[in-house]
Short mmCIF file of C-alpha atoms in Angstrom, two decimals:
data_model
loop_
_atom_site.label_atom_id
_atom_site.label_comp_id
_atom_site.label_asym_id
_atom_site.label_seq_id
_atom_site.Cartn_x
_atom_site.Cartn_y
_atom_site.Cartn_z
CA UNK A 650 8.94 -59.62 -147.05
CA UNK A 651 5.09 -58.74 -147.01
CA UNK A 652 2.69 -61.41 -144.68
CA UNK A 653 0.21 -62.87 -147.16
CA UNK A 654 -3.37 -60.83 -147.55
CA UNK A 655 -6.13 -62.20 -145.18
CA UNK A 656 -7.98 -64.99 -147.22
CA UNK A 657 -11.56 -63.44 -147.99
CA UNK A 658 -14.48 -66.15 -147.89
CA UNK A 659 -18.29 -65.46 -148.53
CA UNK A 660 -20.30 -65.92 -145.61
CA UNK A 661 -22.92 -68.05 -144.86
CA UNK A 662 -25.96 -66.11 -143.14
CA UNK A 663 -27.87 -69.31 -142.52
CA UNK A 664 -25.72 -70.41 -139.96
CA UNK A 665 -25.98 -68.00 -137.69
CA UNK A 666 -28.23 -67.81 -134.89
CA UNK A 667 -30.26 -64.13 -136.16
CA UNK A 668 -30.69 -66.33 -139.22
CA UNK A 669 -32.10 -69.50 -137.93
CA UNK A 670 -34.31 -67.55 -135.52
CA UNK A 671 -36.03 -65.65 -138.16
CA UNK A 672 -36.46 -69.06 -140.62
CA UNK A 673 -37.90 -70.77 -137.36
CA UNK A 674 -40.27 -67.92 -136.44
CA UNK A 675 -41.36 -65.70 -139.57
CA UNK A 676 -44.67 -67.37 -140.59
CA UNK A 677 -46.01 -67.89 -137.43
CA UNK A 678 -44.79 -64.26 -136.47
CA UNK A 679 -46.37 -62.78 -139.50
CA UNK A 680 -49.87 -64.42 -138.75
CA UNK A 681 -50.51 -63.53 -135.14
CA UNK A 682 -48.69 -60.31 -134.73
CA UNK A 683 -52.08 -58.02 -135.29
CA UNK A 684 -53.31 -60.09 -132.58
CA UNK A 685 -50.60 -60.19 -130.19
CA UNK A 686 -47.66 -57.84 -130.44
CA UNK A 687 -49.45 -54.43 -132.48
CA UNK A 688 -50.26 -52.54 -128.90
CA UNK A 689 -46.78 -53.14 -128.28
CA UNK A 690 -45.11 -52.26 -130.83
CA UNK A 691 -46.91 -50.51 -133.32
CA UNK A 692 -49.13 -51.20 -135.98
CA UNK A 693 -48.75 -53.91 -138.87
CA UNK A 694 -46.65 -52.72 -141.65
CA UNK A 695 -47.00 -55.12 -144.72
CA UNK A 696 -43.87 -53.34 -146.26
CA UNK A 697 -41.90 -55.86 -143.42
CA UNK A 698 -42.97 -59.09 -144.52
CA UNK A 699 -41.59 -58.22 -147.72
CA UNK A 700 -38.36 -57.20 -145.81
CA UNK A 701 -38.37 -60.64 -144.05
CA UNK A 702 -38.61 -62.75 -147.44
CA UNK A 703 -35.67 -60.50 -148.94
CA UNK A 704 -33.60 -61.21 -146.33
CA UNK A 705 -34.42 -65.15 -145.72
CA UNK A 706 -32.78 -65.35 -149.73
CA UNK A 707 -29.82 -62.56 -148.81
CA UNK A 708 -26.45 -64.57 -149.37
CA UNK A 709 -28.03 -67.74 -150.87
CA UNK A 710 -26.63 -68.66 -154.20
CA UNK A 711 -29.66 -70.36 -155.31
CA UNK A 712 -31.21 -67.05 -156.06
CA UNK A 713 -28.44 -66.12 -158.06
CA UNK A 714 -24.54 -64.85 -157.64
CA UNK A 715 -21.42 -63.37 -159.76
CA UNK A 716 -18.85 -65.54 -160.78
CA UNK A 717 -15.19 -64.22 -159.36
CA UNK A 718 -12.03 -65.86 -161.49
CA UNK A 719 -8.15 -65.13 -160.70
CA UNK A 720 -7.08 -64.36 -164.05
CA UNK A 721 -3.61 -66.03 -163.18
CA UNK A 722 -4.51 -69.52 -161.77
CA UNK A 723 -8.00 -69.91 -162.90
CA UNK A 724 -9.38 -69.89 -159.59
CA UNK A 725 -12.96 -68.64 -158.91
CA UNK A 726 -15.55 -68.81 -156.33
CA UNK A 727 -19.28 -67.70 -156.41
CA UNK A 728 -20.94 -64.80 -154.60
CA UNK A 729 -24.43 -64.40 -154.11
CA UNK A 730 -26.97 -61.51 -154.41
CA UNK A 731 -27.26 -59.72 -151.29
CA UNK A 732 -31.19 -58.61 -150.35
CA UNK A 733 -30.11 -54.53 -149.64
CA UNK A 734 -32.70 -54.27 -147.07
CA UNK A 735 -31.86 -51.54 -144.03
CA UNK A 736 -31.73 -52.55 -140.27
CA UNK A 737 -32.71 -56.12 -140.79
CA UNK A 738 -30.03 -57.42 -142.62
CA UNK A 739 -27.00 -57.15 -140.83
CA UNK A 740 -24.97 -57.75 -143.30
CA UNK A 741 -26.10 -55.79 -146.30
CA UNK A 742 -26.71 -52.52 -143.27
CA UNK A 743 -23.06 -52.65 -142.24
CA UNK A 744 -22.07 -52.15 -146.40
CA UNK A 745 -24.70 -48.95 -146.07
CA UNK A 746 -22.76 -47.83 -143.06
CA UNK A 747 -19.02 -47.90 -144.50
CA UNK A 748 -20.91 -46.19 -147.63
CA UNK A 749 -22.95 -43.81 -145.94
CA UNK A 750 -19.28 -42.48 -143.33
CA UNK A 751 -16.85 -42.60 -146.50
CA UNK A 752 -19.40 -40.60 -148.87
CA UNK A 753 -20.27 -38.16 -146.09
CA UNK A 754 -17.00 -37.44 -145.48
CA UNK A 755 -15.73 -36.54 -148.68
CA UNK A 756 -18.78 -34.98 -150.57
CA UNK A 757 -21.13 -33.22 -147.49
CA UNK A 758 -19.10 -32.75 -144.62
CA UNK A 759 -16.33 -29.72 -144.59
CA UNK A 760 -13.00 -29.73 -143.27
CA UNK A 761 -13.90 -27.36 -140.31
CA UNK A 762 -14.31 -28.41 -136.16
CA UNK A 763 -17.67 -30.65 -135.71
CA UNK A 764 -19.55 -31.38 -132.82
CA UNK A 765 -21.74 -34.50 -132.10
CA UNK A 766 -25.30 -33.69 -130.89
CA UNK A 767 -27.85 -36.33 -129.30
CA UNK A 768 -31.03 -34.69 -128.76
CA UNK A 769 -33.49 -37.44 -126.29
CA UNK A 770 -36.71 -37.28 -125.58
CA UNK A 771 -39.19 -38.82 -122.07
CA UNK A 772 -40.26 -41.77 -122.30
CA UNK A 773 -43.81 -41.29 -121.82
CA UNK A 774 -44.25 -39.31 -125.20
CA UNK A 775 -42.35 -42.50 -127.14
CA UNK A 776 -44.97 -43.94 -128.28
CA UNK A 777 -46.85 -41.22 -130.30
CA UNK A 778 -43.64 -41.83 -132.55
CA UNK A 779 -43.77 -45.64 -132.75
CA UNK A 780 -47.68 -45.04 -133.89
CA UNK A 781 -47.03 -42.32 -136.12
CA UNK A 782 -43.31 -42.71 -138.15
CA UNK A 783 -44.21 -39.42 -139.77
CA UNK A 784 -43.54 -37.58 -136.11
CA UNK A 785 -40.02 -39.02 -136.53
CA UNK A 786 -39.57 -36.40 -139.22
CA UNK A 787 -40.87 -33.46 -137.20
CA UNK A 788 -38.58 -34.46 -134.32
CA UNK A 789 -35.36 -33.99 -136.58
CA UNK A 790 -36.85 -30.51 -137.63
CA UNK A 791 -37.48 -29.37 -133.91
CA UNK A 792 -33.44 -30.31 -133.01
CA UNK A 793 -32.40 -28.66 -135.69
CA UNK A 794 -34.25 -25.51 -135.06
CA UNK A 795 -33.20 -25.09 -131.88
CA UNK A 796 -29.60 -25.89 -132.38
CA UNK A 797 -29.72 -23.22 -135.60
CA UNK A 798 -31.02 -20.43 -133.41
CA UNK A 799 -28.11 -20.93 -130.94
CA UNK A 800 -25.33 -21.22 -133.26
CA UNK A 801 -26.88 -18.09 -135.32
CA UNK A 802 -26.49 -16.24 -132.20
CA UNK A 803 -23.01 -17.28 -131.07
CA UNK A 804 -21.00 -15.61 -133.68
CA UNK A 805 -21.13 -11.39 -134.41
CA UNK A 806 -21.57 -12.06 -138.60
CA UNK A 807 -24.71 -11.60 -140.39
CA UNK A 808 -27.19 -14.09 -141.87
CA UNK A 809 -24.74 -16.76 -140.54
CA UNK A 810 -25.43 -20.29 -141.52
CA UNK A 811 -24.73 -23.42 -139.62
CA UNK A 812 -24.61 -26.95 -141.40
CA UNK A 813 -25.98 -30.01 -139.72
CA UNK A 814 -26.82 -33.75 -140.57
CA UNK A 815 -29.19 -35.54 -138.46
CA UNK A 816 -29.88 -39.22 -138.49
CA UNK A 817 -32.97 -40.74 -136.52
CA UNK A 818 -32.32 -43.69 -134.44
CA UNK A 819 -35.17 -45.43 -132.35
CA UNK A 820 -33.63 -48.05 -130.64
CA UNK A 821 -31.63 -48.37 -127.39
CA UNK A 822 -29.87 -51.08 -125.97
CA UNK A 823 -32.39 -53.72 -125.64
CA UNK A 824 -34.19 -52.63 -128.64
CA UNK A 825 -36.40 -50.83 -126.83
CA UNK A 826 -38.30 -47.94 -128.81
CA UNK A 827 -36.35 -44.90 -128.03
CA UNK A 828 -36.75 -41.96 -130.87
CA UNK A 829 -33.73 -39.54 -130.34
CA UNK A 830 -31.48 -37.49 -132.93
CA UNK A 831 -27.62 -38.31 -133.51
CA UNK A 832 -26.29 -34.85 -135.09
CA UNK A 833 -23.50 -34.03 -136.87
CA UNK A 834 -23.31 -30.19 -136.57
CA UNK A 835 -20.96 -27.44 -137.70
CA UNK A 836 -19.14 -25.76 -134.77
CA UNK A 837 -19.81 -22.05 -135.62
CA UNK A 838 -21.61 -20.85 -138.89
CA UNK A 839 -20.37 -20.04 -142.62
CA UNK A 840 -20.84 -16.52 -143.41
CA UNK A 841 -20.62 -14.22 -146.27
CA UNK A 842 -20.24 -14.48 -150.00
CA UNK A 843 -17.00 -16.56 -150.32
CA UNK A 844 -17.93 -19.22 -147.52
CA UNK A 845 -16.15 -17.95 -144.76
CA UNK A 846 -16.09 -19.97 -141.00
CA UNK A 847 -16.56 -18.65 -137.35
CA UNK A 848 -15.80 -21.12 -134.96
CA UNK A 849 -18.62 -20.80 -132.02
CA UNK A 850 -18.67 -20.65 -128.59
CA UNK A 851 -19.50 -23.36 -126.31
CA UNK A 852 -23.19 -23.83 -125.77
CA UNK A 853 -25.36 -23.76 -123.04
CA UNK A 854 -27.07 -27.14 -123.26
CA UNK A 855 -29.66 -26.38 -120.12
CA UNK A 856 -30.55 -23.17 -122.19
CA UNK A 857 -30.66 -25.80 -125.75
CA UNK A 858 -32.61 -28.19 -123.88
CA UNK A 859 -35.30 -26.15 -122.77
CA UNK A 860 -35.50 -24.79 -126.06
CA UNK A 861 -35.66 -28.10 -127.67
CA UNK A 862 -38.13 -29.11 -125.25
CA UNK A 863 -40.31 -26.12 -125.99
CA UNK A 864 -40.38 -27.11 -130.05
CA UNK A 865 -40.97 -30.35 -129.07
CA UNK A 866 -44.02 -30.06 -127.31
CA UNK A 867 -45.83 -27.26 -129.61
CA UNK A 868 -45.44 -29.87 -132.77
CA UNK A 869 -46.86 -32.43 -130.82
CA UNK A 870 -49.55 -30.28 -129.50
CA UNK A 871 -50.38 -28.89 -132.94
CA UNK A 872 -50.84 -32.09 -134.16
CA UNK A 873 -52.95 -33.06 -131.73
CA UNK A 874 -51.07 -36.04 -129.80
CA UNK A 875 -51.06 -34.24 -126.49
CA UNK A 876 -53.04 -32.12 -124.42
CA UNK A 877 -52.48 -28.76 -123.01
CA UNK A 878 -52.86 -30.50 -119.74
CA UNK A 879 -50.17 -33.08 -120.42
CA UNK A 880 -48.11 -29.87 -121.58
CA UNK A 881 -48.76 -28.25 -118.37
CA UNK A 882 -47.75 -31.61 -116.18
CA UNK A 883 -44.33 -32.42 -118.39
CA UNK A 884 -43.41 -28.53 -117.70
CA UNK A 885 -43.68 -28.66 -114.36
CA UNK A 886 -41.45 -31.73 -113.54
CA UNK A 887 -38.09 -30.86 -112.58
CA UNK A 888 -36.62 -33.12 -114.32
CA UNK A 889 -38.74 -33.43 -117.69
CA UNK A 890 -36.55 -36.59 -119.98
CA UNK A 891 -35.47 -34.09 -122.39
CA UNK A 892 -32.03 -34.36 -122.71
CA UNK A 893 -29.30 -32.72 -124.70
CA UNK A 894 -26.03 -34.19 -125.16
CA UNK A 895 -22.59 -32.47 -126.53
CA UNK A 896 -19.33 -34.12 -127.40
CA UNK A 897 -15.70 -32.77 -127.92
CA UNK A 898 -15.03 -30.82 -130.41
CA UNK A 899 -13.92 -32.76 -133.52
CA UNK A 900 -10.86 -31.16 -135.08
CA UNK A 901 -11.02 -30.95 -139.14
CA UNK A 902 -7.91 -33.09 -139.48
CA UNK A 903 -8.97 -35.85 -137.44
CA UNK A 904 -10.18 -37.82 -140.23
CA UNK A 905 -10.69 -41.24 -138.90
CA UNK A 906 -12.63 -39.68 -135.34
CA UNK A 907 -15.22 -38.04 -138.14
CA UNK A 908 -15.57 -40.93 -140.51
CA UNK A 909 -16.37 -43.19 -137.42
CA UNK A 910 -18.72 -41.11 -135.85
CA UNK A 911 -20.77 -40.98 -138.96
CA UNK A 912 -20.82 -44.44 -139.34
CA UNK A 913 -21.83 -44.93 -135.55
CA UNK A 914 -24.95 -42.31 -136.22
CA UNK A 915 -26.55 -44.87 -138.82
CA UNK A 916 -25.72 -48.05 -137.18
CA UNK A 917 -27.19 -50.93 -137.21
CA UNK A 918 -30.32 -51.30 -134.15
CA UNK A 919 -29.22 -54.86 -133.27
CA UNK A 920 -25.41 -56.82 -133.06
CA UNK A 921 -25.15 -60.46 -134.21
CA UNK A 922 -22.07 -61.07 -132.00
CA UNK A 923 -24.50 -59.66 -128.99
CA UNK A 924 -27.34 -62.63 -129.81
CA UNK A 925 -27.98 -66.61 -128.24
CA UNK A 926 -30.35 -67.70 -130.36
CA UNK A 927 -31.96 -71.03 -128.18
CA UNK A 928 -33.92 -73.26 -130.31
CA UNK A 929 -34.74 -75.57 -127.70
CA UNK A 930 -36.53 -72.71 -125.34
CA UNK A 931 -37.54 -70.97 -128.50
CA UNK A 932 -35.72 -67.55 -127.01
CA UNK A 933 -33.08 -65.31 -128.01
CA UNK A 934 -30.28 -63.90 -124.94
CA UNK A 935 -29.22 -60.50 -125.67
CA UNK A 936 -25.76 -58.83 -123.76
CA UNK A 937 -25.71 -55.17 -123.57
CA UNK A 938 -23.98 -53.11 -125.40
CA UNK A 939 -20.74 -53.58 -122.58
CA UNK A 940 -21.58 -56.80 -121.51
CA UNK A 941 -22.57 -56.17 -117.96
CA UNK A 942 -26.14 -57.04 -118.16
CA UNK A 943 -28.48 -59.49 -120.31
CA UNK A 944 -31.81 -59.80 -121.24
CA UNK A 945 -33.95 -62.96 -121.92
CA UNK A 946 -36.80 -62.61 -125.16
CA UNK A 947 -39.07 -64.79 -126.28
CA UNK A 948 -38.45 -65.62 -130.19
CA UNK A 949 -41.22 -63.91 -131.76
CA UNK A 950 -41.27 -60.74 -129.55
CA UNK A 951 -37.92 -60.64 -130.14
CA UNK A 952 -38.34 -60.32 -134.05
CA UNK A 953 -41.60 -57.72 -133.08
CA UNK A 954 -38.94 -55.33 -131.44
CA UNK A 955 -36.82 -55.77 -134.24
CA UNK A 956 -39.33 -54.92 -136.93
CA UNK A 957 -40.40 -52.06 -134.72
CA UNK A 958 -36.92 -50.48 -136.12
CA UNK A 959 -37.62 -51.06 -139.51
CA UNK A 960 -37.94 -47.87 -141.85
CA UNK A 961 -40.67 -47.83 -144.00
CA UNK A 962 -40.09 -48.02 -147.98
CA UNK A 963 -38.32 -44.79 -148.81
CA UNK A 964 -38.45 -43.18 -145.06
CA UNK A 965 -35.10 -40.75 -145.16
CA UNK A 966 -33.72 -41.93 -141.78
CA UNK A 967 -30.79 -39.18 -142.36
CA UNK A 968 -32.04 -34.94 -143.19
CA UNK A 969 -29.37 -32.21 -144.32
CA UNK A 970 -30.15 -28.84 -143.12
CA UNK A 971 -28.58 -25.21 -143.39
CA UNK A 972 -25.39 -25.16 -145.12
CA UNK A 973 -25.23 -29.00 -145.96
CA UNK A 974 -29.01 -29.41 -147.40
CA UNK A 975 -29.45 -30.35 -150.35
CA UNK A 976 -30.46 -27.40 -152.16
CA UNK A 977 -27.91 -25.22 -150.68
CA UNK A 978 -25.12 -28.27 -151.58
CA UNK A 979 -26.73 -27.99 -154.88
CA UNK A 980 -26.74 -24.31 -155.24
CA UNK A 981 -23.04 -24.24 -154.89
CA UNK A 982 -22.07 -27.27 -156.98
CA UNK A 983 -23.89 -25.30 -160.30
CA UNK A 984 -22.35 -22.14 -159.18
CA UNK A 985 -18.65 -23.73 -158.76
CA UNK A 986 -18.42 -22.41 -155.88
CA UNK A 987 -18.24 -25.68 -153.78
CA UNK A 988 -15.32 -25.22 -152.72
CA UNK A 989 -14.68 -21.48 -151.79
CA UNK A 990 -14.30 -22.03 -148.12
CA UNK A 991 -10.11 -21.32 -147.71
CA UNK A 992 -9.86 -24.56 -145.15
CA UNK A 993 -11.43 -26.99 -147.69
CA UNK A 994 -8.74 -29.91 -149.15
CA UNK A 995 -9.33 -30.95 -152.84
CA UNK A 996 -9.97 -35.14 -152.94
CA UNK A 997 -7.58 -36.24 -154.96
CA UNK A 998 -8.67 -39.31 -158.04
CA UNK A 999 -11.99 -40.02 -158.60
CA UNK A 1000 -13.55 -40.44 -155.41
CA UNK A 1001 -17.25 -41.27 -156.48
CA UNK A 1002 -16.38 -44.79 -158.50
CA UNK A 1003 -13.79 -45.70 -155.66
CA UNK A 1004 -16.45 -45.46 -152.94
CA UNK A 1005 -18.45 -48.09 -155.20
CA UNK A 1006 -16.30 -51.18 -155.21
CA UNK A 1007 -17.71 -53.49 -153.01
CA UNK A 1008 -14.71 -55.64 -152.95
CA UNK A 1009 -12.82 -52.86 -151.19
CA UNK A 1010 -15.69 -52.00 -148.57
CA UNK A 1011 -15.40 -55.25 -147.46
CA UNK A 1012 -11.61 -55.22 -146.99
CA UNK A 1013 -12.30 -52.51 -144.76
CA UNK A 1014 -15.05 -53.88 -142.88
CA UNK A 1015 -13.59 -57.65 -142.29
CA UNK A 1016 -9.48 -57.13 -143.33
CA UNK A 1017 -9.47 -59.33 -146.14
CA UNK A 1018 -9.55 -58.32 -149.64
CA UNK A 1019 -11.96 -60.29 -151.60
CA UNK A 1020 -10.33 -60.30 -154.90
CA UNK A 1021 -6.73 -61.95 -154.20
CA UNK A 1022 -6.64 -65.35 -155.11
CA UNK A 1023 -6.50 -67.56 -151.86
CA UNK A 1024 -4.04 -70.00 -153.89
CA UNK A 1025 -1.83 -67.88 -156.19
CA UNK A 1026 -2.67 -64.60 -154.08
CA UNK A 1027 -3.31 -63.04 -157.43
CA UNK A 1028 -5.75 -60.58 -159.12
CA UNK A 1029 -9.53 -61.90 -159.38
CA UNK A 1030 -11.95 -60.00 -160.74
CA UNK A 1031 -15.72 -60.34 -161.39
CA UNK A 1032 -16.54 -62.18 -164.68
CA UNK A 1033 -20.38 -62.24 -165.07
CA UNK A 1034 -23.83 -62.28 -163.37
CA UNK A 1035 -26.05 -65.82 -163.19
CA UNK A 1036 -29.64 -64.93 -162.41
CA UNK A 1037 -31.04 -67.39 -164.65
CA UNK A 1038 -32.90 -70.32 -162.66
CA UNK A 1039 -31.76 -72.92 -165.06
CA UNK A 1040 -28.26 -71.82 -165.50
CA UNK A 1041 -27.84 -71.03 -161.32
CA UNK A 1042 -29.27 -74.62 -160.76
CA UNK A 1043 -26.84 -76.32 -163.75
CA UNK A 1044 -24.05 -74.72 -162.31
CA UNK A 1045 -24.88 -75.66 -158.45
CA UNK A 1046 -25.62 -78.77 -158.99
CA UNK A 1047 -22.17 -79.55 -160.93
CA UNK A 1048 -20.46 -78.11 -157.96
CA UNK A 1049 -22.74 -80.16 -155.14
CA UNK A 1050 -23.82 -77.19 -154.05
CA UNK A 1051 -27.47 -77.71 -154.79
CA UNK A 1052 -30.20 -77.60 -151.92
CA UNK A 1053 -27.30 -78.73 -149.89
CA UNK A 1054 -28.69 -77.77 -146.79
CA UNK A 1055 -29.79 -80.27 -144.10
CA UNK A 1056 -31.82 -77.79 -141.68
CA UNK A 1057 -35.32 -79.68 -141.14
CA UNK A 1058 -38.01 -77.13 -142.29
CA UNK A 1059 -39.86 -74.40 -139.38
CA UNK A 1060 -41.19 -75.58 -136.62
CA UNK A 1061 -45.16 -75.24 -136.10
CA UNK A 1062 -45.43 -72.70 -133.38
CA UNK A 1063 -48.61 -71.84 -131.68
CA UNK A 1064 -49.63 -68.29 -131.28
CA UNK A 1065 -48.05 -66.45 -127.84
CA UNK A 1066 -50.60 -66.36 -124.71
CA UNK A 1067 -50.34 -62.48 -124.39
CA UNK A 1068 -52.93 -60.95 -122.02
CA UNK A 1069 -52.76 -56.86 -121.90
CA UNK A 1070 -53.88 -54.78 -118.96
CA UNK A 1071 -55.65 -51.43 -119.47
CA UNK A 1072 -51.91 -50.23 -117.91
CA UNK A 1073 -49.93 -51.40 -121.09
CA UNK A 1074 -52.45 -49.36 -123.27
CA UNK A 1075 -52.54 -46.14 -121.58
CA UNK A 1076 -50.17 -44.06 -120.21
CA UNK A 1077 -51.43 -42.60 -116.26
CA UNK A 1078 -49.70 -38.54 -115.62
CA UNK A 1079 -48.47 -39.41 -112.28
CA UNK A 1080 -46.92 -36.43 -111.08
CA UNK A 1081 -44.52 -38.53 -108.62
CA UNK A 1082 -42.89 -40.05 -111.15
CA UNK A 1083 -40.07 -38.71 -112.96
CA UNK A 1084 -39.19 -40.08 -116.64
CA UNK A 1085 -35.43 -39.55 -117.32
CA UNK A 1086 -33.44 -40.77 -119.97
CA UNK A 1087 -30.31 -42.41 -119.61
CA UNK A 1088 -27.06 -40.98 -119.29
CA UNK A 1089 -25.21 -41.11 -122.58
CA UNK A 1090 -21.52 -41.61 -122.59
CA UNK A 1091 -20.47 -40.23 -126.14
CA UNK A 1092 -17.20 -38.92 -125.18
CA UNK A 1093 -15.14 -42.71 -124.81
CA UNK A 1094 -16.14 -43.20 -128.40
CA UNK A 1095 -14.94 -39.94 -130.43
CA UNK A 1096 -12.30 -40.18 -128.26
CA UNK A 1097 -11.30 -43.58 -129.34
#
C-alpha cells in the first residue's frame, strides 16, 4: 500500500525573516543609498527599486492568484502571482533554477563527458566589474577563448569545435562582490560533417591560467580600466589571483550529476535558511555556506550587497559559445541535423510543455505535489485567474483573508553614519601584498 503524497501548501513569504527585513528597510534604503552605500557597492540602479516593489507583492493574494479545485471533493485553495524577479526573490529564482538545469539538459547539452570550469579573477581588479556590468560580458568571452584554443589543440581533427555554457556569478560567500565564470564545457571537440566527438586530454590549468590571465588583462587594458603599469605589477607577482579550476570528468550517463551542476551554476547569491534577521538590533546574521563561520550586517548594507547581485533588465547572466551557441544550435535544428552525433538519446514525449508545469517543478523542488487534494488526495487542477481588484477583494474578504495581516507598518530609520577614507576609494599597488582567491572545492559536489 502506497504512503499518502506530501500535502503541498502555498507559502507565506512575509513571514520570513529576508521578507520582514526588506519591508522594514526598503524606503529608507532606497533614499540614502547614493549617499551612503554607492562607493561601496556600485552605482544606483533605478531598475532595483522596481525589483524591490515586485517582490514586497510576490506571494500576496491581494494582488491577485489562480483558483485550484479537486474536481472530486470540491476542494480548492488560492495561489498567488509570483513577482518573477532574478536573485532577489528567492522563491521565484529557485523555479528559474529547476527550469534553467531540466531545459539545459535536454535541449543544449549533449550526451558526451563534461567538465566543470571556474575561471576567478584578483581581487583588486573586482571592482572595475561592479562599476561597469558590461565588463561582466567581456570576462565570459576571455574564459571562453582561452579554454577554446586549448581544447582546439588537444585533439589531431580539423576545424574542431568545442561547446561551452558559461554563467556569470558575482557573489561569494558573504555576498561579497566576486565576478568569476562557472562553465559547463565539452570534454574534447565535435568534428566533421556528421557531428562526430573526440574526447580530450587533460589540461594543463597553469598553462590555461596564464592564458586566461593574459586575455584578461588586454580587454581591460583596451578599455582603458588599467594601466600598463598596473599590467606590469599584476605580472610580476608570483602569485597573481587568477585562478583556474577543473572538476571530474562528468560521464554522459550520469544524468542527475549534470542536471545538478547546472542548476548549482545559476544559483541563487543568497540562502534564506542561512539568514537571522534581528529586528530589535536592526541586523541580519549570516552562516557560511558550511556553517563554520558567521558574519554580523547591518540591515541596510545588508540589502546594498544584495542589490549589488542584481542583473540589470535583460543582462544574459548565462552565454552559449562554439558548438552550443545559438546560431550554431540553430543552424542544425533547420538543417535536421540536430541530432547526427551517434551518442545522442532521442527524449521521449513532449519534453517542452512538460518542463512548463509549475505544479510539477515544485514537487521536485519541495516533495509535495501541489495538485492532490490534501482531503480526498485527488486530482486538482487550475480553474481560472482573479486579477480583478474588486473580484480579488470580494473573494478575500468572504474567506477572512482580507488585509489580515497584523505586522505594524516600517519603522522610521535614520540614515547610516558612514564615514569613507581615501583607502576605501582607491586601490594602493603594494607590491608586498599578494591577492589570492580562495580555494574552491568543486569536486565534493559533482561527486555527490
Amino acid at each position: 500500500m502506497s504512503l499518502p503524497a506530501a500535502v503541498y501548501r502555498p507559502r507565506n513569504p512575509h513571514l520570513s525573516d529576508y521578507y520582514r527585513c526588506v519591508e522594514d528597510y526598503f524606503e529608507t534604503f532606497v533614499r540614502v543609498y547614493e549617499e551612503s552605500f554607492s562607493r561601496l557597492y556600485g552605482f544606483w540602479r533605478p531598475y532595483i527599486e522596481q525589483v524591490i516593489y515586485r517582490y514586497l507583492d510576490c506571494g500576496d493574494p491581494h494582488n491577485g492568484f489562480a483558483r485550484v479545485k479537486c474536481k472530486d471533493c470540491d476542494h480548492e485553495y488560492l495561489l498567488a502571482f509570483s513577482c518573477k524577479r532574478r536573485h532577489f526573490c528567492p522563491s521565484c529564482h529557485q523555479k528559474r533554477v529547476v527550469e534553467f538545469g531540466e531545459w539545459l539538459c535536454v535541449d543544449v547539452l549533449k550526451k558526451i563527458p563534461h567538465r566543470h570550469f571556474v575561471f576567478s579573477i584578483p581581487k583588486i581588479l573586482r571592482r572595475y566589474f561592479l562599476y561597469d556590468r558590461r565588463l561582466l560580458a567581456d570576462l565570459s568571452r576571455c574564459a571562453w577563448e582561452s579554454l577554446k584554443v586549448f581544447l582546439q589543440d588537444s585533439v589531431p581533427e580539423d576545424d574542431p569545435v568545442p561547446g561551452a555554457v558559461i554563467a556569470m556569478q558575482t557573489f561569494g560567500d558573504f555576498l561579497g562582490f566576486n565576478p568569476h565564470t562557472h562553465i559547463l564545457v565539452t570534454d574534447g571537440c565535435f568534428y566533421g560533417e556528421k557531428g562526430m566527438f573526440r574526447v580530450a586530454p587533460p589540461l594543463e590549468l597553469k598553462k590555461l591560467e596564464a592564458i586566461f590571465r593574459h586575455k584578461v588583462l588586454r580587454m581591460l587594458l583596451n578599455k582603458g580600466k588599467i594601466t600598463q603599469e598596473r599590467v606590469r605589477m599584476l605580472s610580476g607577482w608570483k602569485h597573481t589571483g587568477f585562478n583556474v579550476f577543473c572538476g571530474n570528468r562528468i560521464s554522459p550517463t550520469d544524468e542527475t550529476a549534470m542536471e545538478n551542476l547546472a542548476r548549482y551554476i545559476i544559483r541563487a547569491s543568497f540562502s534564506q535558511e542561512r539568514m537571522q534577521y534581528l529586528d530589535q538590533e536592526g541586523t541580519v546574521v549570516y552562516r557560511s555556506k558550511r556553517g563554520e563561520t558567521t558574519k554580523c550586517f547591518p540591515a541596510m548594507e545588508w540589502l546594498a550587497a544584495m542589490c549589488s547581485h542584481i542583473p540589470n533588465r535583460g543582462e544574459q547572466m548565462v552565454k552559449y559559445y562554439g558548438f552550443y551557441s545559438n546560431v550554431s544550435r540553430g543552424k542544425r535544428q533547420k538543417e535536421g541535423s540536430d541530432d547526427a552525433v551517434p551518442c545522442i538519446i532521442e527524449p521521449q514525449g513532449d519534453l517542452k510543455a512538460f518542463r512548463k508545469s509549475w505544479a510539477r517543478l515544485i514537487q521536485k523542488i519541495y516533495e509535495a505535489d501541489p495538485l492532490v487534494c490534501p482531503k480526498c488526495q485527488g486530482k486538482m487542477r487550475v480553474i481560472g485567474s482573479i486579477e480583478d481588484p474588486s473580484v480579488i477583494r470580494a473573494i478575500l474578504e468572504h474567506l477572512g483573508l482580507w488585509l489580515v495581516r497584523s505586522r505594524p507598518p516600517p519603522k522610521i530609520h535614520y540614515p547610516p553614519n558612514i564615514e569613507y577614507s581615501t583607502a576605501d576609494l582607491q586601490i594602493q599597488p603594494q607590491t608586498d601584498i599578494l591577492y589570492g582567491d580562495p580555494e574552491y572545492s568543486w569536486d565534493d559536489y559533482i561527486q555527490a
